Tab-separated table of C-alpha atoms and ligand atoms in Angstrom:
chain	number	residue	atom	x	y	z
B	1	MET	CA	-25.975	7.467	86.712
B	2	ASP	CA	-27.888	4.244	86.168
B	3	ALA	CA	-30.515	2.838	88.524
B	4	PHE	CA	-32.466	-0.433	88.617
B	5	ILE	CA	-36.231	-0.577	88.824
B	6	ILE	CA	-37.434	-3.974	90.035
B	7	HIS	CA	-41.068	-5.038	90.194
B	8	GLY	CA	-40.504	-7.884	92.644
B	9	GLY	CA	-42.273	-11.072	93.602
B	10	ARG	CA	-41.790	-12.997	90.340
B	11	ARG	CA	-40.461	-16.527	90.427
B	12	LEU	CA	-37.219	-17.217	88.538
B	13	ARG	CA	-37.060	-20.072	86.054
B	14	GLY	CA	-34.645	-21.357	83.413
B	15	THR	CA	-30.921	-21.506	82.866
B	16	ALA	CA	-28.161	-18.947	83.360
B	17	ARG	CA	-24.500	-19.292	82.439
B	18	ILE	CA	-21.959	-18.230	85.035
B	19	ASN	CA	-19.235	-15.846	83.807
B	20	GLY	CA	-15.527	-16.099	84.423
B	21	SER	CA	-14.442	-15.073	87.909
B	22	LYS	CA	-13.579	-11.408	88.416
B	23	ASN	CA	-11.350	-12.133	91.400
B	24	ALA	CA	-9.471	-14.865	89.528
B	25	ALA	CA	-9.130	-12.839	86.305
B	26	LEU	CA	-7.677	-9.761	88.045
B	27	PRO	CA	-4.485	-11.370	89.448
B	28	ILE	CA	-4.042	-13.542	86.342
B	29	LEU	CA	-4.164	-10.496	84.048
B	30	ILE	CA	-1.691	-8.771	86.369
B	31	ALA	CA	0.591	-11.838	86.335
B	32	SER	CA	1.166	-11.080	82.637
B	33	LEU	CA	3.585	-8.405	83.965
B	34	LEU	CA	5.937	-11.284	84.814
B	35	THR	CA	6.859	-11.771	81.148
B	36	ASP	CA	7.376	-9.856	77.900
B	37	GLU	CA	5.801	-12.678	75.913
B	38	PRO	CA	2.094	-12.602	75.004
B	39	CYS	CA	-0.435	-14.066	77.435
B	40	VAL	CA	-3.882	-15.145	76.277
B	41	ILE	CA	-6.535	-15.160	78.988
B	42	GLN	CA	-9.944	-16.624	78.161
B	43	ASN	CA	-13.348	-16.452	79.861
B	44	VAL	CA	-12.659	-12.943	81.164
B	45	PRO	CA	-15.846	-11.163	82.284
B	46	ASN	CA	-16.684	-7.759	80.875
B	47	LEU	CA	-16.707	-5.644	84.040
B	48	ARG	CA	-15.670	-2.223	85.235
B	49	ASP	CA	-12.857	-3.599	87.432
B	50	ILE	CA	-11.531	-5.663	84.539
B	51	ASN	CA	-11.519	-2.595	82.288
B	52	THR	CA	-9.656	-0.689	84.997
B	53	THR	CA	-7.066	-3.510	85.012
B	54	TYR	CA	-6.607	-3.146	81.226
B	55	ARG	CA	-5.951	0.583	81.708
B	56	LEU	CA	-3.446	-0.193	84.462
B	57	LEU	CA	-1.597	-2.735	82.284
B	58	GLU	CA	-1.517	-0.274	79.368
B	59	GLU	CA	-0.287	2.508	81.640
B	60	LEU	CA	2.565	0.219	82.756
B	61	GLY	CA	3.588	-0.566	79.154
B	62	LYS	CA	1.509	-3.539	77.983
B	63	THR	CA	-0.838	-3.829	75.036
B	64	VAL	CA	-4.300	-5.243	75.726
B	65	THR	CA	-6.372	-6.696	72.891
B	66	VAL	CA	-9.879	-7.834	73.755
B	67	SER	CA	-11.861	-10.128	71.504
B	68	GLY	CA	-15.128	-11.146	73.148
B	69	LYS	CA	-14.152	-12.938	76.358
B	70	SER	CA	-10.572	-13.550	75.244
B	71	VAL	CA	-7.817	-11.077	76.097
B	72	THR	CA	-4.258	-10.947	74.794
B	73	VAL	CA	-1.746	-9.001	76.862
B	74	GLY	CA	1.361	-8.166	74.870
B	75	PHE	CA	4.597	-6.187	74.923
B	76	ARG	CA	4.643	-2.497	73.968
B	77	ARG	CA	7.709	-1.152	75.755
B	78	LYS	CA	9.844	-1.744	78.818
B	79	LEU	CA	7.503	-1.658	81.788
B	80	LYS	CA	7.138	1.330	84.103
B	81	THR	CA	7.304	0.500	87.793
B	82	LYS	CA	4.830	3.071	89.097
B	83	ALA	CA	1.076	2.508	89.462
B	84	PRO	CA	-0.637	5.910	89.625
B	85	TYR	CA	-3.239	6.943	92.231
B	86	GLU	CA	-5.695	7.845	89.478
B	87	ILE	CA	-6.108	4.102	88.734
B	88	VAL	CA	-5.367	2.591	92.175
B	89	LYS	CA	-8.124	4.665	93.816
B	90	GLN	CA	-10.652	3.086	91.458
B	91	MET	CA	-9.577	-0.471	92.184
B	92	ARG	CA	-7.679	-1.643	95.254
B	93	ALA	CA	-6.527	-4.829	93.513
B	94	SER	CA	-4.021	-2.578	91.675
B	95	ILE	CA	-1.693	-3.289	94.621
B	96	LEU	CA	-1.145	-6.705	93.007
B	97	VAL	CA	1.252	-5.154	90.480
B	98	ALA	CA	3.750	-4.751	93.351
B	99	GLY	CA	4.805	-8.430	93.463
B	100	PRO	CA	5.547	-8.957	89.755
B	101	LEU	CA	7.241	-5.563	89.212
B	102	LEU	CA	9.359	-5.776	92.384
B	103	ALA	CA	10.579	-9.253	91.482
B	104	ARG	CA	11.429	-8.322	87.894
B	105	PHE	CA	12.867	-4.839	88.282
B	106	GLY	CA	13.942	-4.596	91.937
B	107	ASN	CA	11.729	-1.607	92.657
B	108	VAL	CA	8.103	-0.554	92.476
B	109	ARG	CA	6.008	2.389	93.565
B	110	VAL	CA	2.243	1.948	94.038
B	111	SER	CA	-0.164	4.522	95.403
B	112	LEU	CA	-1.624	3.303	98.685
B	113	PRO	CA	-5.190	2.204	98.038
B	114	GLY	CA	-6.674	3.777	101.208
B	115	GLY	CA	-9.821	2.432	102.886
B	116	CYS	CA	-13.073	1.660	101.129
B	117	ALA	CA	-16.764	1.295	101.966
B	118	ILE	CA	-16.322	-2.117	103.596
B	119	GLY	CA	-13.258	-1.493	105.774
B	120	LEU	CA	-9.781	-0.067	106.282
B	121	ARG	CA	-8.107	-2.793	104.262
B	122	PRO	CA	-4.422	-2.246	105.088
B	123	ILE	CA	-1.632	-3.933	103.074
B	124	ASP	CA	0.758	-4.744	105.945
B	125	ILE	CA	0.629	-8.500	105.269
B	126	HIS	CA	1.685	-7.952	101.618
B	127	LEU	CA	4.592	-5.776	102.759
B	128	LYS	CA	5.752	-8.217	105.445
B	129	GLY	CA	5.773	-10.926	102.795
B	130	PHE	CA	8.009	-8.880	100.478
B	131	GLU	CA	10.241	-7.899	103.405
B	132	ALA	CA	10.695	-11.568	104.334
B	133	MET	CA	11.913	-12.114	100.761
B	134	GLY	CA	14.477	-9.321	101.046
B	135	ALA	CA	12.702	-6.062	100.103
B	136	GLU	CA	12.547	-2.800	102.021
B	137	SER	CA	9.502	-0.580	102.025
B	138	HIS	CA	8.574	2.933	103.024
B	139	THR	CA	5.724	5.335	102.385
B	140	GLU	CA	6.321	8.528	100.418
B	141	GLN	CA	3.664	11.066	99.429
B	142	GLY	CA	0.856	8.534	99.631
B	143	ASP	CA	2.774	5.867	97.715
B	144	VAL	CA	4.312	2.684	99.023
B	145	VAL	CA	7.848	2.358	97.686
B	146	LEU	CA	9.497	-1.069	97.625
B	147	ALA	CA	13.090	-1.813	96.670
B	148	THR	CA	15.412	-4.792	96.776
B	149	GLU	CA	18.911	-5.753	95.670
B	150	GLY	CA	17.288	-9.006	94.582
B	151	LEU	CA	14.499	-11.050	96.171
B	152	ALA	CA	15.333	-14.497	97.518
B	153	GLY	CA	13.188	-17.579	98.090
B	154	ARG	CA	12.263	-17.713	101.802
B	155	THR	CA	9.555	-18.967	104.159
B	156	VAL	CA	6.854	-16.328	104.499
B	157	ARG	CA	4.383	-16.730	107.410
B	158	PHE	CA	1.145	-14.773	107.227
B	159	SER	CA	-0.643	-13.627	110.395
B	160	PHE	CA	-3.941	-13.992	108.469
B	161	PRO	CA	-4.636	-15.829	105.191
B	162	SER	CA	-5.043	-12.661	103.104
B	163	VAL	CA	-6.133	-13.408	99.534
B	164	GLY	CA	-4.342	-10.416	98.014
B	165	ALA	CA	-1.118	-10.924	100.007
B	166	THR	CA	-1.013	-14.605	99.015
B	167	GLU	CA	-1.413	-13.664	95.334
B	168	ASN	CA	1.150	-10.864	95.527
B	169	VAL	CA	3.821	-13.035	97.183
B	170	MET	CA	3.066	-15.959	94.826
B	171	MET	CA	3.677	-13.716	91.802
B	172	ALA	CA	6.873	-12.248	93.276
B	173	ALA	CA	8.117	-15.753	94.157
B	174	ALA	CA	7.344	-17.096	90.667
B	175	ALA	CA	9.969	-14.715	89.237
B	176	THR	CA	12.469	-15.244	92.061
B	177	GLU	CA	15.001	-18.033	91.832
B	178	GLY	CA	14.889	-20.462	94.751
B	179	VAL	CA	11.980	-21.802	96.775
B	180	THR	CA	9.457	-19.642	98.603
B	181	SER	CA	7.066	-21.233	101.021
B	182	ILE	CA	3.917	-19.381	102.114
B	183	GLU	CA	2.580	-20.549	105.482
B	184	ASN	CA	-1.038	-19.774	106.453
B	185	ALA	CA	-1.797	-18.973	102.816
B	186	ALA	CA	-5.293	-18.124	101.603
B	187	ARG	CA	-7.063	-21.195	100.182
B	188	GLU	CA	-9.626	-19.601	97.859
B	189	PRO	CA	-10.214	-21.227	94.433
B	190	GLU	CA	-8.882	-18.014	92.840
B	191	ILE	CA	-5.483	-18.813	94.420
B	192	GLU	CA	-5.501	-22.230	92.753
B	193	ASP	CA	-6.356	-20.628	89.424
B	194	LEU	CA	-3.434	-18.208	89.730
B	195	ALA	CA	-1.152	-21.139	90.647
B	196	ASP	CA	-2.258	-22.946	87.467
B	197	PHE	CA	-1.414	-19.896	85.399
B	198	LEU	CA	1.998	-19.409	87.029
B	199	ASN	CA	2.781	-23.084	86.383
B	200	LYS	CA	1.919	-22.579	82.710
B	201	MET	CA	4.332	-19.613	82.687
B	202	GLY	CA	7.160	-21.836	83.900
B	203	ALA	CA	7.134	-21.557	87.705
B	204	THR	CA	6.567	-24.645	89.858
B	205	VAL	CA	3.767	-23.983	92.325
B	206	THR	CA	2.433	-26.771	94.533
B	207	GLY	CA	0.025	-26.872	97.459
B	208	ALA	CA	-2.329	-24.081	96.288
B	209	GLY	CA	-5.744	-24.635	97.867
B	210	GLY	CA	-4.010	-25.727	101.076
B	211	LYS	CA	-2.451	-23.764	103.949
B	212	ARG	CA	1.102	-24.078	102.665
B	213	ILE	CA	2.078	-23.114	99.140
B	214	ARG	CA	5.500	-23.891	97.726
B	215	ILE	CA	6.736	-21.810	94.810
B	216	GLU	CA	9.889	-22.586	92.913
B	217	GLY	CA	10.625	-19.533	90.827
B	218	ALA	CA	12.230	-19.259	87.410
B	219	ALA	CA	14.677	-16.616	86.170
B	220	ARG	CA	12.582	-16.169	83.048
B	221	LEU	CA	8.855	-16.826	82.744
B	222	SER	CA	7.113	-17.315	79.413
B	223	GLY	CA	3.753	-16.304	77.983
B	224	ALA	CA	0.836	-18.689	78.580
B	225	LYS	CA	-2.750	-19.389	77.628
B	226	HIS	CA	-5.356	-19.893	80.343
B	227	ARG	CA	-9.122	-20.106	80.858
B	228	VAL	CA	-10.355	-18.377	84.011
B	229	ILE	CA	-12.552	-20.399	86.438
B	230	PRO	CA	-16.264	-19.606	86.756
B	231	ASP	CA	-17.255	-16.950	89.288
B	232	ARG	CA	-18.308	-18.567	92.565
B	233	ILE	CA	-19.570	-15.281	94.001
B	234	GLU	CA	-21.810	-14.636	91.003
B	235	THR	CA	-23.029	-18.233	91.439
B	236	GLY	CA	-23.689	-17.686	95.157
B	237	THR	CA	-25.577	-14.470	94.444
B	238	TYR	CA	-27.878	-16.202	91.939
B	239	LEU	CA	-28.457	-19.115	94.329
B	240	CYS	CA	-29.592	-16.663	97.020
B	241	ALA	CA	-31.800	-14.837	94.502
B	242	VAL	CA	-33.642	-17.991	93.441
B	243	ALA	CA	-33.996	-19.174	97.040
B	244	ALA	CA	-35.368	-15.770	98.129
B	245	ALA	CA	-37.610	-14.943	95.151
B	246	GLY	CA	-38.649	-18.566	94.521
B	247	GLY	CA	-38.122	-20.662	91.418
B	248	ASP	CA	-36.174	-23.408	89.688
B	249	VAL	CA	-32.925	-22.441	87.958
B	250	THR	CA	-29.893	-24.275	86.603
B	251	LEU	CA	-26.605	-22.383	86.745
B	252	LYS	CA	-24.379	-23.676	83.972
B	253	GLU	CA	-20.625	-23.841	84.578
B	254	ALA	CA	-21.175	-23.209	88.302
B	255	VAL	CA	-18.680	-25.224	90.358
B	256	TYR	CA	-20.356	-26.981	93.277
B	257	GLU	CA	-17.066	-27.689	95.120
B	258	HIS	CA	-16.248	-23.951	95.269
B	259	LEU	CA	-19.356	-23.160	97.334
B	260	GLU	CA	-19.789	-25.991	99.801
B	261	ALA	CA	-20.229	-23.790	102.905
B	262	LEU	CA	-22.953	-21.691	101.241
B	263	ILE	CA	-24.691	-24.740	99.788
B	264	ALA	CA	-24.688	-26.507	103.185
B	265	ALA	CA	-26.279	-23.434	104.799
B	266	MET	CA	-28.873	-23.100	102.020
B	267	ARG	CA	-29.826	-26.763	102.328
B	268	LYS	CA	-30.268	-26.370	106.088
B	269	ALA	CA	-32.572	-23.451	105.308
B	270	GLY	CA	-34.620	-25.715	103.040
B	271	ALA	CA	-33.489	-24.910	99.479
B	272	LYS	CA	-32.984	-27.926	97.233
B	273	ILE	CA	-29.593	-27.734	95.561
B	274	THR	CA	-28.155	-30.460	93.371
B	275	LYS	CA	-25.011	-30.921	91.391
B	276	VAL	CA	-26.089	-31.553	87.791
B	277	PRO	CA	-23.862	-32.289	84.774
B	278	GLY	CA	-22.078	-29.025	83.966
B	279	GLY	CA	-23.526	-26.982	86.802
B	280	ILE	CA	-25.801	-26.558	89.814
B	281	ARG	CA	-29.603	-26.650	90.008
B	282	ILE	CA	-31.584	-24.899	92.712
B	283	VAL	CA	-35.270	-25.366	93.498
B	284	SER	CA	-36.716	-23.058	96.130
B	285	SER	CA	-38.981	-24.182	98.930
B	286	GLY	CA	-40.762	-21.170	100.360
B	287	ARG	CA	-39.681	-19.183	103.416
B	288	PRO	CA	-36.345	-20.423	104.775
B	289	LYS	CA	-35.739	-21.993	108.158
B	290	PRO	CA	-33.481	-19.700	110.210
B	291	VAL	CA	-29.799	-20.547	109.765
B	292	SER	CA	-27.032	-18.546	111.428
B	293	ILE	CA	-23.736	-18.100	109.607
B	294	LEU	CA	-20.251	-16.767	110.236
B	295	THR	CA	-18.110	-15.466	107.370
B	296	LYS	CA	-14.639	-16.999	107.210
B	297	PRO	CA	-11.735	-17.409	104.815
B	298	HIS	CA	-12.294	-20.215	102.291
B	299	PRO	CA	-13.504	-22.944	102.703
B	300	GLY	CA	-15.726	-21.075	105.211
B	301	PHE	CA	-18.835	-19.065	104.325
B	302	PRO	CA	-17.690	-16.358	101.836
B	303	THR	CA	-17.936	-12.742	102.978
B	304	ASP	CA	-18.754	-11.791	99.382
B	305	VAL	CA	-22.076	-13.680	99.565
B	306	GLN	CA	-23.013	-12.351	103.009
B	307	ALA	CA	-25.236	-9.532	101.683
B	308	PRO	CA	-27.233	-11.713	99.230
B	309	TRP	CA	-27.569	-14.300	102.020
B	310	MET	CA	-28.932	-11.641	104.349
B	311	ALA	CA	-31.636	-10.752	101.828
B	312	TYR	CA	-32.658	-14.436	101.825
B	313	MET	CA	-32.529	-14.821	105.625
B	314	ALA	CA	-34.560	-11.612	106.073
B	315	LEU	CA	-37.515	-13.816	105.096
B	316	CYS	CA	-36.800	-16.686	107.517
B	317	ARG	CA	-39.330	-18.238	109.858
B	318	GLY	CA	-37.621	-17.233	113.097
B	319	LYS	CA	-34.388	-15.566	114.187
B	320	ALA	CA	-31.002	-15.919	112.482
B	321	LYS	CA	-27.625	-14.320	113.064
B	322	VAL	CA	-25.018	-13.221	110.552
B	323	ARG	CA	-21.514	-12.627	111.901
B	324	GLU	CA	-19.020	-10.884	109.624
B	325	THR	CA	-15.436	-11.676	110.613
B	326	ILE	CA	-13.516	-10.631	107.478
B	327	PHE	CA	-14.349	-6.953	106.994
B	328	GLU	CA	-15.166	-4.503	109.788
B	329	ASN	CA	-17.851	-2.521	107.966
B	330	ARG	CA	-19.752	-4.901	105.742
B	331	PHE	CA	-23.352	-4.333	106.874
B	332	MET	CA	-24.175	-1.225	104.840
B	333	HIS	CA	-26.936	-3.143	103.062
B	334	ALA	CA	-28.718	-3.853	106.386
B	335	ALA	CA	-29.880	-0.239	106.710
B	336	GLU	CA	-31.252	-0.342	103.158
B	337	MET	CA	-33.015	-3.661	103.825
B	338	LEU	CA	-34.672	-2.044	106.868
B	339	ARG	CA	-36.273	0.397	104.433
B	340	MET	CA	-37.741	-2.652	102.711
B	341	GLY	CA	-39.373	-3.907	105.901
B	342	ALA	CA	-36.665	-6.310	107.092
B	343	SER	CA	-36.080	-6.608	110.830
B	344	ILE	CA	-32.323	-6.450	111.430
B	345	VAL	CA	-30.402	-5.299	114.493
B	346	VAL	CA	-26.683	-4.752	114.005
B	347	ASN	CA	-24.396	-4.936	117.006
B	348	GLY	CA	-20.683	-4.771	116.193
B	349	ASN	CA	-19.900	-7.541	113.721
B	350	THR	CA	-23.204	-9.379	114.316
B	351	ALA	CA	-26.534	-8.788	112.629
B	352	THR	CA	-29.622	-10.410	114.149
B	353	LEU	CA	-32.498	-10.930	111.743
B	354	ARG	CA	-36.087	-11.634	112.747
B	355	GLY	CA	-37.639	-13.026	109.620
B	356	VAL	CA	-40.630	-11.260	108.073
B	357	PRO	CA	-43.140	-12.919	105.706
B	358	ASP	CA	-42.523	-10.342	102.965
B	359	LEU	CA	-40.172	-7.529	102.067
B	360	SER	CA	-41.714	-4.487	100.413
B	361	GLY	CA	-40.291	-2.409	97.570
B	362	ALA	CA	-38.509	0.845	98.444
B	363	GLU	CA	-36.025	3.365	97.082
B	364	ILE	CA	-32.551	2.253	98.174
B	365	MET	CA	-28.863	2.724	97.420
B	366	ALA	CA	-25.944	0.365	96.676
B	367	SER	CA	-22.739	1.110	98.634
B	368	ASP	CA	-20.373	-1.562	97.251
B	369	ILE	CA	-20.433	-4.467	94.806
B	370	ARG	CA	-21.855	-7.148	97.059
B	371	ALA	CA	-24.086	-4.895	99.181
B	372	GLY	CA	-25.586	-3.837	95.848
B	373	ALA	CA	-26.051	-7.451	94.773
B	374	GLY	CA	-27.750	-8.167	98.112
B	375	LEU	CA	-30.192	-5.339	97.418
B	376	VAL	CA	-30.964	-6.748	93.963
B	377	VAL	CA	-31.796	-10.094	95.626
B	378	ALA	CA	-34.005	-8.281	98.173
B	379	GLY	CA	-35.736	-6.346	95.385
B	380	LEU	CA	-36.446	-9.518	93.375
B	381	ALA	CA	-37.994	-11.172	96.438
B	382	ALA	CA	-39.952	-8.104	97.617
B	383	GLN	CA	-43.559	-7.260	96.879
B	384	GLY	CA	-43.926	-4.009	94.930
B	385	THR	CA	-41.375	-1.760	93.270
B	386	THR	CA	-37.770	-1.259	94.347
B	387	LYS	CA	-35.490	1.381	92.925
B	388	ILE	CA	-31.753	0.816	93.457
B	389	GLN	CA	-29.434	3.753	92.935
B	390	ARG	CA	-25.654	3.768	92.414
B	391	VAL	CA	-25.772	0.674	90.244
B	392	TYR	CA	-22.200	1.442	89.119
B	393	HIS	CA	-21.047	-0.389	92.239
B	394	ILE	CA	-22.838	-3.542	91.073
B	395	ASP	CA	-21.389	-3.184	87.556
B	396	ARG	CA	-17.883	-3.503	89.011
B	397	GLY	CA	-18.546	-7.170	89.745
B	398	TYR	CA	-21.578	-8.414	87.770
B	399	GLU	CA	-21.911	-8.401	84.015
B	400	ARG	CA	-25.341	-6.987	83.185
B	401	ILE	CA	-26.986	-8.596	86.203
B	402	GLU	CA	-30.357	-7.203	85.102
B	403	SER	CA	-30.231	-9.068	81.752
B	404	VAL	CA	-29.512	-12.356	83.527
B	405	PHE	CA	-32.459	-11.938	85.880
B	406	ARG	CA	-34.743	-10.713	83.062
B	407	ARG	CA	-34.006	-13.885	81.108
B	408	LEU	CA	-34.970	-15.860	84.213
B	409	GLY	CA	-38.350	-14.085	84.306
B	410	ALA	CA	-37.707	-11.142	86.615
B	411	ASN	CA	-39.124	-7.697	85.942
B	412	ILE	CA	-35.996	-5.557	86.266
B	413	LEU	CA	-34.979	-2.552	84.200
B	414	ARG	CA	-31.887	-0.362	84.003
B	415	VAL	CA	-32.799	3.318	83.753
B	416	LYS	CA	-30.662	6.424	83.263
B	417	GLU	CA	-31.119	9.110	85.888
X	1	LIG	C1	-10.195	-10.329	98.134
X	1	LIG	O1	-9.871	-9.058	98.686
X	1	LIG	C2	-11.340	-10.095	97.176
X	1	LIG	N1	-10.901	-9.159	96.141
X	1	LIG	C3	-12.534	-9.554	97.933
X	1	LIG	O2	-13.611	-9.398	97.043
X	1	LIG	C4	-12.926	-10.541	99.028
X	1	LIG	O3	-13.987	-10.003	99.794
X	1	LIG	C5	-11.733	-10.808	99.936
X	1	LIG	O4	-10.611	-11.261	99.132
X	1	LIG	C6	-12.002	-11.855	101.005
X	1	LIG	O5	-12.421	-13.043	100.412
X	1	LIG	C7	-10.216	-9.604	95.105
X	1	LIG	O6	-9.914	-10.789	94.966
X	1	LIG	C8	-9.853	-8.610	94.067
X	1	LIG	P1	-7.935	-10.038	102.007
X	1	LIG	P2	-8.515	-8.848	99.478
X	1	LIG	O7	-6.563	-9.500	101.788
X	1	LIG	O8	-7.437	-9.610	98.828
X	1	LIG	C9	-7.327	-7.735	106.167
X	1	LIG	C10	-15.390	-8.276	95.990
X	1	LIG	O9	-16.490	-7.809	96.364
X	1	LIG	N2	-5.943	-7.495	105.679
X	1	LIG	O10	-8.117	-11.503	102.176
X	1	LIG	O11	-8.346	-7.395	99.678
X	1	LIG	C11	-8.318	-6.924	105.348
X	1	LIG	O12	-8.400	-5.589	105.812
X	1	LIG	C12	-14.140	-8.080	96.814
X	1	LIG	O13	-15.255	-8.896	94.920
X	1	LIG	C13	-5.017	-6.901	106.513
X	1	LIG	O14	-5.322	-6.567	107.676
X	1	LIG	O15	-8.908	-9.540	100.861
X	1	LIG	C14	-9.585	-7.706	105.537
X	1	LIG	O16	-10.195	-7.348	106.731
X	1	LIG	C15	-14.387	-7.221	98.026
X	1	LIG	N3	-3.762	-6.652	106.020
X	1	LIG	C16	-9.090	-9.151	105.608
X	1	LIG	O17	-7.701	-9.075	105.925
X	1	LIG	C17	-3.395	-6.996	104.754
X	1	LIG	O18	-2.240	-6.754	104.380
X	1	LIG	C18	-9.248	-9.945	104.309
X	1	LIG	O19	-8.557	-9.293	103.257
X	1	LIG	C19	-4.340	-7.618	103.910
X	1	LIG	C20	-5.623	-7.863	104.389
């Protein structure tokens, strides 16, 4: 297993290019199941979760040809309608195959993903969406089995704006004749990117990015070519790293409008962030002022940047709170940051941080993608040497994060254990 060794306390300087978004690429790759024609997806990051998606598509009957950052998904044989546990357990987003396969073939069987390090993560909202469109579901030997005599366009009201459920129902609706309307839909930029792709395939999707999405499906969708949006969570992680470790960095291709809640909070804390042609520039300004945040669905503060933010706020001049409202167990990094000298008290879904002047290097462990990224930020800002184990979690969502930070002047190495 790989580990990172970080000799912290170096300022970060220069330019980094933001990769394509993992969480936009995953549903778009899966949407290729809606057609037998080839789909060309560009700006796809090279990540563990993306590779798992290729294996899933191949298992279902597609061909996947990767050339640099461009991926062609093609036809090999009639698709299977069963996603096996062996793949689903590695990546929960596998549940997104349910929508396209159910709409096209009238039945689908997907292993239930189960909980993960950050929470229980049920799929009831996805299932209610499919049921509203005319499907029936039951659980059998750990799999969710969905069947329908034919989906129909309907109004689907979500109790919570789930990102995955919105994507799943959008994909099902794109291949269902009639009009489906999703009320209380998720508004994340990744939803808009999927809507763009579905429109290129021949569906008519309007309202994505807002609370109500209207999807007019088509009996037959075609192949399409699409460039995935830049990764706002990677961007947010690097912003926190520069603010915490100090420095002056321009993030090329970063989209300012996708991160307004984070940027507003960082500015309040004192960081200087500007929109520059083709990206975002950040200039640090020493220890942050305390700023309390609350994670929320987009356009609120993103839960996926909460851990990197916490590493930054651990250094604040005063007391700041972090409230996590999206996932019930997303403070695993706090215990590791305590080992680095942070002062954090967790009570339910609220962490209270009393800022310290410096973090100190320690041996710590990543527990999920973003907790791991938060620890990298803490290690870059800390005095002394930090060793982060279980880096495979970080590799699920960041393409060679250590190379990016090394180019910006950090002293970070990947070692084999
Ligand atoms: C997506 O997960 C992202 N994953 C997550 O990123 C991200 O943290 C999350 O959205 C929130 O922004 C992908 O896009 C692949 P949700 P998703 O459905 O779709 C509850 C990362 O690190 N819920 O909006 O699973 C759920 O338990 C990952 O890149 C139900 O109760 O998120 C959670 O508490 C981690 N029932 C909340 O809603 C449901 O049927 C938000 O989940 C569905 C969700």
